[in-house]
Short mmCIF file of C-alpha atoms in Angstrom, two decimals:
data_model
loop_
_atom_site.label_atom_id
_atom_site.label_comp_id
_atom_site.label_asym_id
_atom_site.label_seq_id
_atom_site.Cartn_x
_atom_site.Cartn_y
_atom_site.Cartn_z
CA MET A 1 83.85 116.38 110.69
CA GLU A 2 83.61 118.67 107.67
CA GLU A 3 86.57 120.72 108.87
CA LEU A 4 88.63 117.55 109.27
CA ALA A 5 87.69 116.40 105.78
CA ASP A 6 88.55 119.81 104.32
CA ARG A 7 92.01 119.79 105.92
CA ILE A 8 92.72 116.25 104.75
CA TYR A 9 91.54 117.15 101.25
CA GLU A 10 93.97 120.06 101.03
CA VAL A 11 96.83 117.60 101.56
CA VAL A 12 95.72 114.73 99.30
CA LYS A 13 93.80 116.58 96.58
CA ASP A 14 96.26 115.72 93.78
CA TYR A 15 96.00 111.96 94.33
CA ARG A 16 95.90 110.32 90.89
CA ASN A 17 94.64 113.47 89.19
CA HIS A 18 96.55 112.30 86.12
CA ASP A 19 94.15 109.32 85.99
CA ASP A 20 91.09 111.59 86.38
CA ILE A 21 90.64 110.48 90.00
CA LYS A 22 89.28 113.38 92.02
CA ILE A 23 89.20 113.13 95.79
CA THR A 24 86.74 115.56 97.38
CA PRO A 25 85.87 116.43 100.99
CA LYS A 26 82.54 114.68 100.41
CA LYS A 27 84.29 111.47 99.34
CA ILE A 28 86.55 111.65 102.39
CA LEU A 29 83.46 111.89 104.60
CA GLU A 30 81.77 109.00 102.79
CA TRP A 31 84.86 106.87 103.39
CA SER A 32 84.96 107.77 107.08
CA GLU A 33 81.26 107.00 107.59
CA GLN A 34 82.04 103.32 106.95
CA PHE A 35 83.66 103.28 110.39
CA ASN A 36 80.31 104.16 111.99
CA ASP A 37 80.75 105.48 115.54
CA ASP A 38 84.52 105.62 115.06
CA SER A 39 84.40 107.85 111.98
CA LYS A 40 85.48 110.99 113.85
CA LEU A 41 88.36 109.14 115.51
CA ILE A 42 89.58 107.91 112.12
CA LEU A 43 89.46 111.37 110.55
CA THR A 44 91.03 113.03 113.59
CA GLU A 45 94.01 110.71 113.54
CA LEU A 46 94.36 110.85 109.76
CA ASP A 47 94.31 114.64 109.92
CA ASN A 48 97.05 114.46 112.55
CA PHE A 49 99.59 112.55 110.44
CA ILE A 50 98.53 112.87 106.78
CA SER A 51 100.77 115.83 105.94
CA GLU A 52 103.73 113.85 107.24
CA VAL A 53 103.08 110.77 105.11
CA TYR A 54 101.47 112.02 101.89
CA ILE A 55 103.82 112.93 99.04
CA SER A 56 102.23 115.22 96.49
CA ARG A 57 103.75 115.54 93.04
CA GLN A 58 105.24 118.91 93.95
CA LYS A 59 106.74 117.58 97.16
CA ALA A 60 108.18 114.63 95.21
CA LYS A 61 109.88 117.06 92.80
CA LYS A 62 111.43 118.91 95.73
CA TYR A 63 112.69 115.60 97.10
CA VAL A 64 114.17 114.59 93.74
CA LYS A 65 115.90 117.97 93.44
CA GLY A 66 117.34 117.44 96.91
CA HIS A 67 118.58 113.97 95.97
CA VAL A 68 120.34 115.31 92.88
CA GLY A 69 121.97 118.07 94.90
CA LYS A 70 123.13 115.56 97.49
CA TYR A 71 124.85 113.38 94.91
CA ILE A 72 126.47 116.28 93.08
CA LYS A 73 128.00 117.29 96.40
CA LEU A 74 128.82 113.73 97.50
CA PHE A 75 130.71 112.95 94.30
CA GLY A 76 132.44 116.34 94.18
CA TYR A 77 131.02 117.85 90.97
CA SER A 78 131.10 121.57 90.29
CA ASN A 79 128.51 121.39 87.50
CA VAL A 80 125.51 119.25 86.66
CA THR A 81 126.64 118.46 83.10
CA GLN A 82 129.67 116.42 84.13
CA PHE A 83 127.59 114.71 86.80
CA LEU A 84 125.03 113.63 84.21
CA MET A 85 127.74 112.45 81.83
CA ASP A 86 129.10 110.14 84.56
CA THR A 87 125.77 108.99 86.02
CA GLU A 88 123.22 106.37 85.01
CA PHE A 89 119.78 106.52 86.59
CA LEU A 90 118.74 102.90 86.64
CA ASP A 91 115.46 102.15 84.86
CA LEU A 92 114.65 98.59 85.89
CA GLN A 93 110.97 98.64 86.78
CA GLN A 94 107.93 98.08 84.59
CA SER A 95 106.41 101.12 82.91
CA HIS A 96 103.44 101.34 85.33
CA LYS A 97 105.64 101.23 88.44
CA SER A 98 106.97 104.17 90.45
CA GLN A 99 110.53 104.30 89.12
CA PRO A 100 109.61 105.53 85.59
CA ALA A 101 107.33 108.16 87.15
CA ILE A 102 110.16 109.40 89.37
CA LEU A 103 112.57 109.49 86.43
CA GLN A 104 110.03 111.70 84.66
CA LEU A 105 110.09 114.05 87.65
CA LEU A 106 113.90 113.94 87.54
CA ASP A 107 113.87 115.12 83.95
CA GLU A 108 111.44 117.93 84.83
CA VAL A 109 113.66 119.02 87.72
CA LEU A 110 116.77 119.02 85.52
CA ASP A 111 114.99 120.97 82.77
CA GLU A 112 113.48 123.56 85.14
CA ASN A 113 116.67 124.14 87.13
CA PHE A 114 119.49 123.47 84.67
CA SER A 115 117.85 123.35 81.19
CA VAL A 116 119.23 119.85 80.61
CA SER A 117 117.93 116.27 80.35
CA TYR A 118 119.66 113.18 81.70
CA LYS A 119 118.55 111.41 78.51
CA ASP A 120 121.04 113.50 76.53
CA TYR A 121 123.91 111.72 78.29
CA LEU A 122 122.86 108.08 78.18
CA THR A 123 125.71 106.94 75.90
CA PHE A 124 128.58 108.26 78.01
CA PRO A 125 130.70 105.82 80.11
CA LYS A 126 129.30 105.68 83.65
CA LYS A 127 130.89 105.89 87.09
CA HIS A 128 127.78 106.36 89.24
CA TYR A 129 124.57 104.34 89.26
CA ILE A 130 121.49 105.67 91.08
CA TYR A 131 118.32 103.68 91.76
CA PHE A 132 115.20 105.77 92.47
CA ASP A 133 111.99 104.43 94.02
CA ASP A 134 109.17 105.83 96.11
CA ILE A 135 109.18 103.38 99.03
CA LEU A 136 111.11 100.47 100.49
CA ALA A 137 108.54 98.53 102.51
CA SER A 138 109.38 94.82 102.52
CA GLY A 139 112.06 95.81 100.02
CA SER A 140 111.82 92.64 97.94
CA THR A 141 111.77 94.46 94.59
CA ILE A 142 114.66 96.77 95.44
CA GLY A 143 116.63 93.88 96.97
CA ARG A 144 116.20 91.75 93.86
CA HIS A 145 117.18 94.55 91.50
CA ILE A 146 120.24 95.50 93.55
CA THR A 147 121.56 91.94 93.87
CA GLU A 148 121.05 91.43 90.12
CA PHE A 149 122.91 94.69 89.44
CA LEU A 150 125.84 93.70 91.67
CA ALA A 151 126.07 90.29 90.01
CA GLN A 152 126.23 91.57 86.43
CA THR A 153 129.56 91.90 84.63
CA ASP A 154 131.21 94.43 82.34
CA ASP A 155 132.84 93.71 78.98
CA ASN A 156 135.87 92.31 80.80
CA ASP A 157 133.76 89.88 82.87
CA LYS A 158 134.37 91.92 86.01
CA LYS A 159 131.40 91.89 88.37
CA PHE A 160 129.91 95.24 89.31
CA ALA A 161 130.31 94.24 92.96
CA GLU A 162 134.06 93.99 92.43
CA LYS A 163 134.12 97.33 90.60
CA ILE A 164 132.42 98.95 93.60
CA LEU A 165 135.05 97.48 95.96
CA LEU A 166 137.78 98.88 93.70
CA ASN A 167 136.08 102.32 93.72
CA GLU A 168 135.63 102.16 89.95
CA ILE A 169 131.88 102.74 90.23
CA THR A 170 129.36 103.71 92.91
CA LEU A 171 125.84 102.51 93.66
CA SER A 172 123.21 104.65 95.39
CA ILE A 173 119.59 103.92 96.33
CA SER A 174 117.30 106.92 96.78
CA VAL A 175 113.77 106.50 98.12
CA PHE A 176 111.18 108.85 99.55
CA CYS A 177 110.32 106.40 102.34
CA LEU A 178 112.23 103.54 103.95
CA HIS A 179 110.96 100.94 106.46
CA GLN A 180 113.63 100.03 108.99
CA TRP A 181 112.46 96.40 109.18
CA GLY A 182 112.39 95.95 105.41
CA PHE A 183 115.77 97.65 105.03
CA SER A 184 117.33 95.28 107.57
CA PHE A 185 116.15 92.32 105.45
CA GLN A 186 117.63 93.73 102.24
CA ASP A 187 120.88 94.81 103.88
CA PHE A 188 121.28 91.26 105.22
CA ARG A 189 120.51 89.92 101.73
CA ILE A 190 123.31 92.00 100.23
CA ILE A 191 125.76 91.05 103.00
CA LYS A 192 124.93 87.36 102.68
CA THR A 193 125.42 87.40 98.89
CA PHE A 194 128.30 89.84 98.41
CA GLY A 195 129.78 90.58 101.82
CA GLU A 196 129.69 93.36 104.37
CA LYS A 197 132.26 95.49 102.55
CA ILE A 198 129.89 95.84 99.60
CA SER A 199 127.00 96.72 101.90
CA LYS A 200 129.02 99.54 103.45
CA LYS A 201 129.89 100.92 100.01
CA ILE A 202 126.27 101.40 98.94
CA ASN A 203 124.80 104.87 99.49
CA TRP A 204 121.25 104.89 100.91
CA TYR A 205 119.21 108.09 101.00
CA SER A 206 115.62 108.53 102.19
CA ASN A 207 113.42 111.50 103.05
CA TYR A 208 111.23 109.69 105.57
CA GLN A 209 111.88 106.63 107.70
CA ILE A 210 109.26 104.29 109.09
CA GLU A 211 110.66 102.98 112.35
CA ASN A 212 108.96 99.62 112.68
CA HIS A 213 111.66 97.14 113.69
CA ALA A 214 110.31 95.34 116.76
CA LYS A 215 113.82 94.44 117.93
CA PHE A 216 115.31 97.94 117.74
CA ALA A 217 115.17 100.34 120.67
CA ASP A 218 113.49 103.76 120.59
CA GLN A 219 111.43 103.11 117.45
CA LYS A 220 108.68 105.60 116.59
CA PHE A 221 106.38 102.86 115.26
CA ASN A 222 104.90 105.32 112.77
CA VAL A 223 102.73 102.48 111.46
CA ALA A 224 99.49 100.85 112.59
CA LYS A 225 100.02 97.67 114.58
CA PRO A 226 97.57 96.43 117.24
CA VAL A 227 98.43 95.72 120.84
CA LYS A 228 97.52 92.23 122.02
CA GLY A 229 94.49 92.45 124.27
CA ASN A 230 91.11 90.78 124.66
CA ASN A 231 89.87 91.51 121.15
CA ILE A 232 88.52 88.12 120.09
CA LYS A 233 88.17 89.02 116.39
CA ILE A 234 91.75 90.23 116.09
CA ASN A 235 93.32 87.45 118.17
CA SER A 236 91.32 84.72 116.44
CA TYR A 237 92.24 86.00 113.01
CA LEU A 238 95.96 85.78 113.77
CA GLU A 239 95.62 82.29 115.23
CA SER A 240 93.81 81.14 112.09
CA LEU A 241 96.77 81.98 109.85
CA GLU A 242 98.82 79.01 108.68
CA ALA A 243 101.96 81.17 108.42
CA THR A 244 104.70 80.43 110.94
CA LYS A 245 107.39 83.14 110.78
CA TYR A 246 107.75 86.32 112.86
CA GLU A 247 104.68 85.82 115.02
CA ASP A 248 106.51 87.71 117.76
CA TYR A 249 106.35 90.76 115.45
CA ALA A 250 102.57 90.60 115.00
CA TYR A 251 101.54 92.74 117.96
CA ARG A 252 102.94 96.03 119.14
CA ASN A 253 104.25 96.23 122.68
CA LYS A 254 102.01 98.66 124.56
CA THR A 255 105.07 100.51 125.86
CA ASP A 256 106.29 101.18 122.31
CA PRO A 257 106.77 103.87 121.30
CA ALA A 258 108.06 105.36 124.53
CA GLN A 259 106.70 108.73 123.42
CA GLU A 260 103.73 109.02 121.05
CA THR A 261 104.48 111.38 118.16
CA PHE A 262 102.55 109.87 115.23
CA PHE A 263 99.03 109.66 116.66
CA THR A 264 97.33 112.29 118.81
CA ASN A 265 97.82 110.19 121.96
CA ALA A 266 98.52 106.61 123.04
CA ASN A 267 94.89 105.68 123.74
CA SER A 268 93.66 106.98 120.39
CA ARG A 269 96.43 104.98 118.69
CA ILE A 270 95.21 101.75 120.30
CA LYS A 271 91.61 102.42 119.29
CA PHE A 272 92.59 103.43 115.73
CA GLU A 273 94.73 100.33 115.24
CA ASP A 274 91.98 98.04 116.50
CA VAL A 275 89.33 99.66 114.30
CA ILE A 276 91.25 99.46 111.01
CA THR A 277 92.45 95.92 111.79
CA GLU A 278 88.88 94.77 112.48
CA LYS A 279 87.59 96.46 109.33
CA GLY A 280 90.38 94.83 107.35
CA ILE A 281 89.34 91.43 108.71
CA ASP A 282 85.73 92.19 107.74
CA ILE A 283 86.87 93.00 104.20
CA ILE A 284 88.81 89.74 103.92
CA ASN A 285 85.82 87.79 105.23
CA LYS A 286 83.76 89.11 102.31
CA ILE A 287 86.01 87.36 99.80
CA SER A 288 84.38 84.36 98.18
CA GLY A 289 86.66 81.50 97.25
CA ASN A 290 90.34 81.18 98.05
CA ILE A 291 92.03 84.02 99.92
CA LYS A 292 95.58 84.78 98.80
CA PRO A 293 97.93 83.99 101.70
CA ASN A 294 99.76 87.32 101.36
CA LEU A 295 96.55 89.33 101.88
CA ARG A 296 96.25 90.69 105.42
CA PRO A 297 94.05 93.35 107.05
CA LEU A 298 96.98 95.75 107.40
CA GLY A 299 98.31 95.21 103.88
CA LEU A 300 100.02 92.64 101.71
CA ILE A 301 102.97 90.78 103.23
CA ASN A 302 105.18 87.77 102.68
CA PRO A 303 102.71 84.83 103.02
CA THR A 304 105.02 83.01 105.46
CA TYR A 305 104.84 85.86 108.01
CA LYS A 306 102.29 85.37 110.77
CA ILE A 307 101.47 89.06 111.18
CA PHE A 308 98.56 91.37 110.32
CA GLY A 309 100.55 93.17 107.61
CA LEU A 310 103.00 96.06 107.77
CA GLY A 311 100.37 98.68 108.58
CA THR A 312 102.20 101.15 106.34
CA HIS A 313 100.96 104.73 106.38
CA PHE A 314 102.64 106.36 103.39
CA PHE A 315 100.91 107.58 100.26
CA THR A 316 102.00 109.29 97.03
CA TRP A 317 100.25 111.28 94.33
CA ARG A 318 100.44 108.39 91.86
CA ASN A 319 99.34 105.34 93.90
CA ILE A 320 99.03 103.72 97.31
CA PRO A 321 101.47 100.95 98.36
CA ASN A 322 99.85 97.54 98.79
CA ASN A 323 101.52 97.35 102.22
CA CYS A 324 99.00 99.91 103.48
CA PRO A 325 95.92 98.72 105.41
CA LEU A 326 93.07 97.46 103.23
CA VAL A 327 90.66 100.11 104.50
CA TYR A 328 92.50 102.73 102.43
CA TRP A 329 92.56 101.02 99.03
CA TRP A 330 90.27 97.96 98.85
CA GLU A 331 87.82 98.22 95.98
CA VAL A 332 86.01 95.07 94.85
CA PRO A 333 82.55 95.00 93.22
CA GLY A 334 79.97 93.65 95.63
CA HIS A 335 82.08 94.23 98.73
CA ASP A 336 80.36 97.49 99.58
CA TRP A 337 83.60 99.22 100.57
CA ILE A 338 84.59 102.68 99.35
CA PRO A 339 88.37 103.27 99.26
CA LEU A 340 89.92 106.55 100.26
CA PHE A 341 92.75 106.08 97.75
CA PRO A 342 91.56 104.02 94.76
CA ALA A 343 94.53 101.89 93.71
CA THR A 344 95.83 101.32 90.21
CA ASN A 345 97.49 98.18 88.80
CA ARG A 346 96.52 96.16 91.85
CA GLY A 347 94.50 93.39 90.14
#
């Protein structure tokens, strides 16, 4: 157990260090002990996939550098200065969100590699617009920002969507992680509002994809999603939800994925998914008063969806997405639950 905790620590040790949060092997063990007899299973599986789904600050900088290089090549620039003169990095999120933090990394990358800052070129006319974010899960925030961007007009009352069609400007979305299911929703949103031609013109770039679309073939299902069985607690919880949409997405088909690559083996996956779903239900049952309809054992979700949550397993140095299972981030006085990744700006 100590060896497992030590290995996990080496991956996640910079989590929220900037906020004076210090994860230690001891704290990892304390978190795992809350799963009682299943504590070793939880740590074994976490150790198996954590390096794949945890983005340290240094790894994020490497990703950002890769994104910049991709766009310089895509748009045919021979030097970074002209690229920066022509490019606007959209800054649309609140100051405590991930986009400003990534733009800070962008400026560090540009300074360290080219001795320039994108802020020195803000007043130049722009041809390229790039939207950075850490993760597209449900994608609602990104979808809203992108549709608002496409609907805005220039000084001649020409919509940005039209300018993209005329090849006057480009729009690119760069994320570290993208959920296939969430992306399909936002792509449909763009098509429905502006047409398929616009959708095809947008550049999407991600470093890691979560394959969780229940209707797509050969998905990895690199999330946690229980199989429907005889677990009374899990089945009863789902039936108690008043939500009505996407109930056929709630459970994972036992034959999916066809080949297990995320967990150590198929049987351990089933056990792991059941354990964290049950613990998430226990956490919700400790809430006194009204329970927010978007709160689910496997993370926050659209309140109209009759599912357990997205079961997202993706973490960054600065915060944990609220689409991740509650067992990782829940921290409420009196609930007697220790989070592995204490969340910030969660309420």
